[in-house]
């Protein structure tokens, strides 16, 4: 484990993240999913944001409503008045991220910016609500998180995008690579395209640079155990009961 570089990470590690609130039950990224996770004892939630056509910040993973709701269409092309009528799994409404911040005042949020138009509204929301210690911003796009960090300054916790993770992986092998200053964690898949990302060397390099390592999306108990044995600092899971059991058995459920 590494020392805490930002108040967002000020919690006993390993951190347990409810990925999309615990997506295994089919009502991902809804207030109901996050209520269930909070009831199970989770304090860290993972979600995603898109901007609607009228600039509202919607907590939703996909660019379209098609896969998990009873409606259709691209979020970026629809007004919030239309999006709000959609139901996840035919039953739960989509929330605005601002509503989630208000509904779960004790929660800390890992927020994946899924599209560039959501970036400025997210930073403005964090600034307006003073949620600097409650939100970590991530994205596959290193340029996107770098811009968020430039706009907000060091008060904002950010993770590395793909380019940053690649740089960290190269450095773990002793290969020079540029790394963005200001990130507080590396949030990574266990493997990508058949290539292992997280191993002892990667974790050691991240910790040497004061970075936590959070791994997504891990649903099998044996994989959770192996990663915890490597010393990762957080795990994101769809199966919130499974991760709680694994951590409890290790005496690490905080």
mmCIF file of C-alpha atoms in Angstrom:
data_model
loop_
_atom_site.group_PDB
_atom_site.id
_atom_site.type_symbol
_atom_site.label_atom_id
_atom_site.label_comp_id
_atom_site.label_asym_id
_atom_site.label_seq_id
_atom_site.Cartn_x
_atom_site.Cartn_y
_atom_site.Cartn_z
ATOM 1 C CA UNK A 1 0.000 0.000 0.000
ATOM 2 C CA UNK A 2 1.074 3.571 -0.608
ATOM 3 C CA UNK A 3 0.636 6.798 1.310
ATOM 4 C CA UNK A 4 -2.392 8.995 0.692
ATOM 5 C CA UNK A 5 -1.797 11.851 -1.767
ATOM 6 C CA UNK A 6 -5.317 13.301 -1.792
ATOM 7 C CA UNK A 7 -8.213 13.418 0.713
ATOM 8 C CA UNK A 8 -10.322 11.370 -1.714
ATOM 9 C CA UNK A 9 -8.122 8.374 -0.893
ATOM 10 C CA UNK A 10 -8.159 8.933 2.863
ATOM 11 C CA UNK A 11 -9.795 5.643 3.820
ATOM 12 C CA UNK A 12 -8.401 2.294 4.952
ATOM 13 C CA UNK A 13 -7.160 0.361 1.919
ATOM 14 C CA UNK A 14 -7.914 -1.739 0.022
ATOM 15 C CA UNK A 15 -10.764 0.382 -1.309
ATOM 16 C CA UNK A 16 -13.911 -1.439 -2.400
ATOM 17 C CA UNK A 17 -15.673 0.205 -5.359
ATOM 18 C CA UNK A 18 -19.237 -0.642 -6.333
ATOM 19 C CA UNK A 19 -18.850 -0.575 -10.124
ATOM 20 C CA UNK A 20 -21.871 1.272 -11.546
ATOM 21 C CA UNK A 21 -23.374 0.665 -8.105
ATOM 22 C CA UNK A 22 -23.021 -3.103 -8.544
ATOM 23 C CA UNK A 23 -24.001 -3.807 -12.121
ATOM 24 C CA UNK A 24 -24.644 -7.526 -11.621
ATOM 25 C CA UNK A 25 -28.271 -6.957 -10.620
ATOM 26 C CA UNK A 26 -29.119 -5.282 -13.941
ATOM 27 C CA UNK A 27 -30.012 -1.802 -12.653
ATOM 28 C CA UNK A 28 -26.582 -0.245 -13.132
ATOM 29 C CA UNK A 29 -25.904 3.436 -12.518
ATOM 30 C CA UNK A 30 -29.239 4.067 -10.823
ATOM 31 C CA UNK A 31 -30.063 5.495 -7.416
ATOM 32 C CA UNK A 32 -31.489 2.079 -6.503
ATOM 33 C CA UNK A 33 -28.173 0.373 -7.311
ATOM 34 C CA UNK A 34 -26.194 2.857 -5.256
ATOM 35 C CA UNK A 35 -28.647 2.582 -2.344
ATOM 36 C CA UNK A 36 -28.108 -1.165 -2.378
ATOM 37 C CA UNK A 37 -24.333 -0.696 -2.364
ATOM 38 C CA UNK A 38 -24.530 1.822 0.476
ATOM 39 C CA UNK A 39 -26.697 -0.607 2.423
ATOM 40 C CA UNK A 40 -24.016 -3.271 1.914
ATOM 41 C CA UNK A 41 -21.454 -0.946 3.491
ATOM 42 C CA UNK A 42 -19.796 0.499 0.397
ATOM 43 C CA UNK A 43 -18.427 4.008 0.560
ATOM 44 C CA UNK A 44 -16.765 4.182 -2.868
ATOM 45 C CA UNK A 45 -18.935 4.151 -5.968
ATOM 46 C CA UNK A 46 -17.941 4.083 -9.632
ATOM 47 C CA UNK A 47 -20.106 5.761 -12.252
ATOM 48 C CA UNK A 48 -19.932 7.357 -15.712
ATOM 49 C CA UNK A 49 -21.166 10.656 -17.084
ATOM 50 C CA UNK A 50 -22.483 11.949 -20.393
ATOM 51 C CA UNK A 51 -23.844 15.406 -21.180
ATOM 52 C CA UNK A 52 -27.360 15.633 -22.579
ATOM 53 C CA UNK A 53 -28.176 17.899 -25.533
ATOM 54 C CA UNK A 54 -29.093 20.650 -23.064
ATOM 55 C CA UNK A 55 -25.962 20.204 -20.937
ATOM 56 C CA UNK A 56 -27.271 18.097 -18.054
ATOM 57 C CA UNK A 57 -24.789 15.649 -16.561
ATOM 58 C CA UNK A 58 -26.339 12.176 -16.759
ATOM 59 C CA UNK A 59 -24.906 9.236 -14.784
ATOM 60 C CA UNK A 60 -24.904 6.553 -17.473
ATOM 61 C CA UNK A 61 -22.321 4.314 -19.118
ATOM 62 C CA UNK A 62 -23.313 3.954 -22.767
ATOM 63 C CA UNK A 63 -23.525 6.750 -25.340
ATOM 64 C CA UNK A 64 -27.037 5.518 -26.208
ATOM 65 C CA UNK A 65 -30.027 4.462 -24.148
ATOM 66 C CA UNK A 66 -30.555 1.337 -26.231
ATOM 67 C CA UNK A 67 -28.764 -1.428 -24.304
ATOM 68 C CA UNK A 68 -30.140 -1.156 -20.778
ATOM 69 C CA UNK A 69 -33.265 1.025 -20.946
ATOM 70 C CA UNK A 70 -36.723 0.885 -22.499
ATOM 71 C CA UNK A 71 -35.884 3.932 -24.666
ATOM 72 C CA UNK A 72 -33.596 4.598 -27.609
ATOM 73 C CA UNK A 73 -31.328 7.376 -28.835
ATOM 74 C CA UNK A 74 -27.989 9.055 -28.189
ATOM 75 C CA UNK A 75 -27.778 10.907 -24.898
ATOM 76 C CA UNK A 76 -25.821 13.745 -26.503
ATOM 77 C CA UNK A 77 -28.686 14.324 -28.939
ATOM 78 C CA UNK A 78 -31.562 14.184 -26.440
ATOM 79 C CA UNK A 79 -32.760 16.785 -23.910
ATOM 80 C CA UNK A 80 -32.929 15.801 -20.252
ATOM 81 C CA UNK A 81 -36.727 16.107 -20.365
ATOM 82 C CA UNK A 82 -36.762 13.105 -22.721
ATOM 83 C CA UNK A 83 -33.919 11.136 -21.134
ATOM 84 C CA UNK A 84 -35.559 11.269 -17.716
ATOM 85 C CA UNK A 85 -38.490 9.209 -19.025
ATOM 86 C CA UNK A 86 -36.213 6.227 -19.797
ATOM 87 C CA UNK A 87 -36.110 3.330 -17.338
ATOM 88 C CA UNK A 88 -33.152 1.025 -16.741
ATOM 89 C CA UNK A 89 -34.353 -2.591 -17.000
ATOM 90 C CA UNK A 90 -37.784 -1.085 -17.552
ATOM 91 C CA UNK A 91 -38.031 0.037 -13.926
ATOM 92 C CA UNK A 92 -35.421 2.525 -12.629
ATOM 93 C CA UNK A 93 -34.938 6.128 -13.843
ATOM 94 C CA UNK A 94 -31.593 7.517 -14.912
ATOM 95 C CA UNK A 95 -30.158 9.954 -12.358
ATOM 96 C CA UNK A 96 -28.300 13.173 -12.854
ATOM 97 C CA UNK A 97 -24.873 12.999 -11.254
ATOM 98 C CA UNK A 98 -25.727 16.062 -9.181
ATOM 99 C CA UNK A 99 -28.670 14.152 -7.720
ATOM 100 C CA UNK A 100 -26.373 11.297 -6.726
ATOM 101 C CA UNK A 101 -23.935 13.654 -5.010
ATOM 102 C CA UNK A 102 -26.812 15.043 -2.974
ATOM 103 C CA UNK A 103 -28.487 11.709 -2.254
ATOM 104 C CA UNK A 104 -25.301 10.037 -0.965
ATOM 105 C CA UNK A 105 -23.426 12.723 0.989
ATOM 106 C CA UNK A 106 -21.011 10.237 2.590
ATOM 107 C CA UNK A 107 -20.057 8.523 -0.677
ATOM 108 C CA UNK A 108 -16.917 9.053 -2.733
ATOM 109 C CA UNK A 109 -17.283 8.824 -6.475
ATOM 110 C CA UNK A 110 -14.986 7.600 -9.182
ATOM 111 C CA UNK A 111 -16.348 9.282 -12.313
ATOM 112 C CA UNK A 112 -15.433 8.186 -15.828
ATOM 113 C CA UNK A 113 -15.930 11.026 -18.328
ATOM 114 C CA UNK A 114 -17.331 9.099 -21.275
ATOM 115 C CA UNK A 115 -17.478 11.999 -23.737
ATOM 116 C CA UNK A 116 -15.718 15.348 -24.044
ATOM 117 C CA UNK A 117 -18.890 17.514 -23.670
ATOM 118 C CA UNK A 118 -19.294 16.179 -20.106
ATOM 119 C CA UNK A 119 -15.891 17.438 -18.960
ATOM 120 C CA UNK A 120 -16.567 21.108 -18.268
ATOM 121 C CA UNK A 121 -20.011 20.524 -16.690
ATOM 122 C CA UNK A 122 -18.436 17.938 -14.356
ATOM 123 C CA UNK A 123 -15.636 20.242 -13.238
ATOM 124 C CA UNK A 124 -18.130 23.072 -12.749
ATOM 125 C CA UNK A 125 -20.406 20.800 -10.696
ATOM 126 C CA UNK A 126 -17.538 19.695 -8.462
ATOM 127 C CA UNK A 127 -16.516 23.330 -7.994
ATOM 128 C CA UNK A 128 -20.059 24.545 -7.291
ATOM 129 C CA UNK A 129 -20.782 21.793 -4.748
ATOM 130 C CA UNK A 130 -17.313 21.865 -3.181
ATOM 131 C CA UNK A 131 -16.967 18.123 -3.796
ATOM 132 C CA UNK A 132 -13.185 18.163 -4.223
ATOM 133 C CA UNK A 133 -12.609 15.443 -1.626
ATOM 134 C CA UNK A 134 -15.455 13.252 -2.897
ATOM 135 C CA UNK A 135 -14.725 12.830 -6.605
ATOM 136 C CA UNK A 136 -11.896 11.275 -8.602
ATOM 137 C CA UNK A 137 -12.074 11.911 -12.340
ATOM 138 C CA UNK A 138 -10.934 9.308 -14.837
ATOM 139 C CA UNK A 139 -11.209 8.565 -18.536
ATOM 140 C CA UNK A 140 -9.679 6.331 -21.172
ATOM 141 C CA UNK A 141 -8.513 9.607 -22.730
ATOM 142 C CA UNK A 142 -5.387 10.948 -21.042
ATOM 143 C CA UNK A 143 -5.981 14.289 -22.778
ATOM 144 C CA UNK A 144 -9.434 14.484 -21.197
ATOM 145 C CA UNK A 145 -8.277 13.941 -17.618
ATOM 146 C CA UNK A 146 -5.280 16.209 -18.183
ATOM 147 C CA UNK A 147 -7.628 18.989 -19.280
ATOM 148 C CA UNK A 148 -9.841 18.425 -16.229
ATOM 149 C CA UNK A 149 -6.770 18.725 -14.026
ATOM 150 C CA UNK A 150 -5.692 21.935 -15.765
ATOM 151 C CA UNK A 151 -9.149 23.452 -15.315
ATOM 152 C CA UNK A 152 -9.501 22.478 -11.662
ATOM 153 C CA UNK A 153 -5.945 22.419 -10.333
ATOM 154 C CA UNK A 154 -4.544 20.138 -7.622
ATOM 155 C CA UNK A 155 -7.783 20.101 -5.631
ATOM 156 C CA UNK A 156 -9.154 17.625 -8.169
ATOM 157 C CA UNK A 157 -8.162 13.964 -7.862
ATOM 158 C CA UNK A 158 -7.518 12.320 -11.228
ATOM 159 C CA UNK A 159 -6.404 8.907 -12.427
ATOM 160 C CA UNK A 160 -4.316 8.068 -15.470
ATOM 161 C CA UNK A 161 -5.862 7.472 -18.866
ATOM 162 C CA UNK A 162 -4.591 4.825 -21.270
ATOM 163 C CA UNK A 163 -1.471 6.799 -22.202
ATOM 164 C CA UNK A 164 -0.531 7.339 -18.580
ATOM 165 C CA UNK A 165 -1.024 3.670 -17.742
ATOM 166 C CA UNK A 166 1.155 2.707 -20.692
ATOM 167 C CA UNK A 167 3.848 5.083 -19.480
ATOM 168 C CA UNK A 168 3.711 3.578 -16.015
ATOM 169 C CA UNK A 169 3.883 0.060 -17.440
ATOM 170 C CA UNK A 170 6.949 0.976 -19.526
ATOM 171 C CA UNK A 171 8.651 2.570 -16.546
ATOM 172 C CA UNK A 172 8.039 -0.582 -14.527
ATOM 173 C CA UNK A 173 10.335 -2.286 -17.058
ATOM 174 C CA UNK A 174 12.920 0.475 -16.796
ATOM 175 C CA UNK A 175 11.937 2.054 -20.134
ATOM 176 C CA UNK A 176 11.813 5.879 -20.090
ATOM 177 C CA UNK A 177 8.303 7.246 -20.628
ATOM 178 C CA UNK A 178 6.572 10.561 -19.948
ATOM 179 C CA UNK A 179 4.056 10.639 -17.097
ATOM 180 C CA UNK A 180 1.551 13.381 -16.336
ATOM 181 C CA UNK A 181 2.120 15.039 -12.975
ATOM 182 C CA UNK A 182 -0.844 15.333 -10.639
ATOM 183 C CA UNK A 183 -2.533 11.933 -10.941
ATOM 184 C CA UNK A 184 -3.195 10.202 -7.626
ATOM 185 C CA UNK A 185 -3.935 6.695 -8.900
ATOM 186 C CA UNK A 186 -3.732 4.303 -11.812
ATOM 187 C CA UNK A 187 -7.062 2.622 -12.561
ATOM 188 C CA UNK A 188 -6.494 -0.326 -14.815
ATOM 189 C CA UNK A 189 -7.834 -3.643 -16.079
ATOM 190 C CA UNK A 190 -6.031 -6.736 -14.852
ATOM 191 C CA UNK A 191 -5.206 -7.514 -18.497
ATOM 192 C CA UNK A 192 -5.839 -5.856 -21.839
ATOM 193 C CA UNK A 193 -5.864 -7.564 -25.233
ATOM 194 C CA UNK A 194 -4.273 -10.650 -23.749
ATOM 195 C CA UNK A 195 -1.426 -8.613 -22.225
ATOM 196 C CA UNK A 196 -1.175 -8.551 -18.448
ATOM 197 C CA UNK A 197 -1.248 -5.044 -17.004
ATOM 198 C CA UNK A 198 -1.224 -5.649 -13.253
ATOM 199 C CA UNK A 199 1.642 -7.605 -11.778
ATOM 200 C CA UNK A 200 3.979 -7.118 -8.838
ATOM 201 C CA UNK A 201 6.361 -5.017 -10.913
ATOM 202 C CA UNK A 202 3.562 -2.631 -12.001
ATOM 203 C CA UNK A 203 2.228 -2.263 -8.461
ATOM 204 C CA UNK A 204 5.722 -1.640 -7.096
ATOM 205 C CA UNK A 205 6.407 1.059 -9.701
ATOM 206 C CA UNK A 206 3.099 2.805 -8.994
ATOM 207 C CA UNK A 207 3.693 2.753 -5.246
ATOM 208 C CA UNK A 208 7.220 4.091 -5.703
ATOM 209 C CA UNK A 209 5.636 7.104 -7.419
ATOM 210 C CA UNK A 210 3.021 7.576 -4.691
ATOM 211 C CA UNK A 211 0.175 6.244 -6.842
ATOM 212 C CA UNK A 212 -2.534 3.869 -5.744
ATOM 213 C CA UNK A 213 -3.545 1.015 -8.068
ATOM 214 C CA UNK A 214 -7.267 0.321 -8.552
ATOM 215 C CA UNK A 215 -8.254 -2.616 -10.756
ATOM 216 C CA UNK A 216 -11.472 -3.016 -12.745
ATOM 217 C CA UNK A 217 -13.753 -4.888 -13.236
ATOM 218 C CA UNK A 218 -13.088 -7.913 -11.018
ATOM 219 C CA UNK A 219 -15.969 -10.280 -10.248
ATOM 220 C CA UNK A 220 -14.400 -13.650 -9.367
ATOM 221 C CA UNK A 221 -13.230 -14.230 -5.767
ATOM 222 C CA UNK A 222 -10.025 -15.991 -6.807
ATOM 223 C CA UNK A 223 -9.016 -13.033 -8.991
ATOM 224 C CA UNK A 224 -9.832 -10.608 -6.184
ATOM 225 C CA UNK A 225 -7.634 -12.612 -3.815
ATOM 226 C CA UNK A 226 -4.729 -12.795 -6.258
ATOM 227 C CA UNK A 227 -4.808 -9.040 -6.866
ATOM 228 C CA UNK A 228 -4.995 -8.247 -3.172
ATOM 229 C CA UNK A 229 -2.002 -10.522 -2.639
ATOM 230 C CA UNK A 230 -0.120 -8.376 -5.174
ATOM 231 C CA UNK A 231 -0.829 -5.326 -3.021
ATOM 232 C CA UNK A 232 -3.355 -3.436 -5.144
ATOM 233 C CA UNK A 233 -5.069 -0.591 -3.325
ATOM 234 C CA UNK A 234 -8.598 -0.958 -4.675
ATOM 235 C CA UNK A 235 -10.915 -3.251 -6.601
ATOM 236 C CA UNK A 236 -13.969 -2.315 -8.660
ATOM 237 C CA UNK A 237 -16.630 -4.988 -8.932
ATOM 238 C CA UNK A 238 -20.111 -5.665 -10.257
ATOM 239 C CA UNK A 239 -20.558 -8.323 -7.559
ATOM 240 C CA UNK A 240 -20.550 -6.271 -4.390
ATOM 241 C CA UNK A 241 -21.428 -9.132 -2.036
ATOM 242 C CA UNK A 242 -18.542 -11.223 -3.393
ATOM 243 C CA UNK A 243 -15.951 -8.509 -2.839
ATOM 244 C CA UNK A 244 -17.268 -7.761 0.631
ATOM 245 C CA UNK A 245 -16.975 -11.444 1.527
ATOM 246 C CA UNK A 246 -13.403 -11.684 0.204
ATOM 247 C CA UNK A 247 -12.307 -8.584 2.101
ATOM 248 C CA UNK A 248 -14.119 -9.661 5.259
ATOM 249 C CA UNK A 249 -12.380 -13.037 5.234
ATOM 250 C CA UNK A 250 -9.037 -11.206 5.026
ATOM 251 C CA UNK A 251 -9.983 -8.833 7.858
ATOM 252 C CA UNK A 252 -9.844 -5.968 5.381
ATOM 253 C CA UNK A 253 -13.472 -4.878 5.108
ATOM 254 C CA UNK A 254 -13.484 -1.286 6.380
#
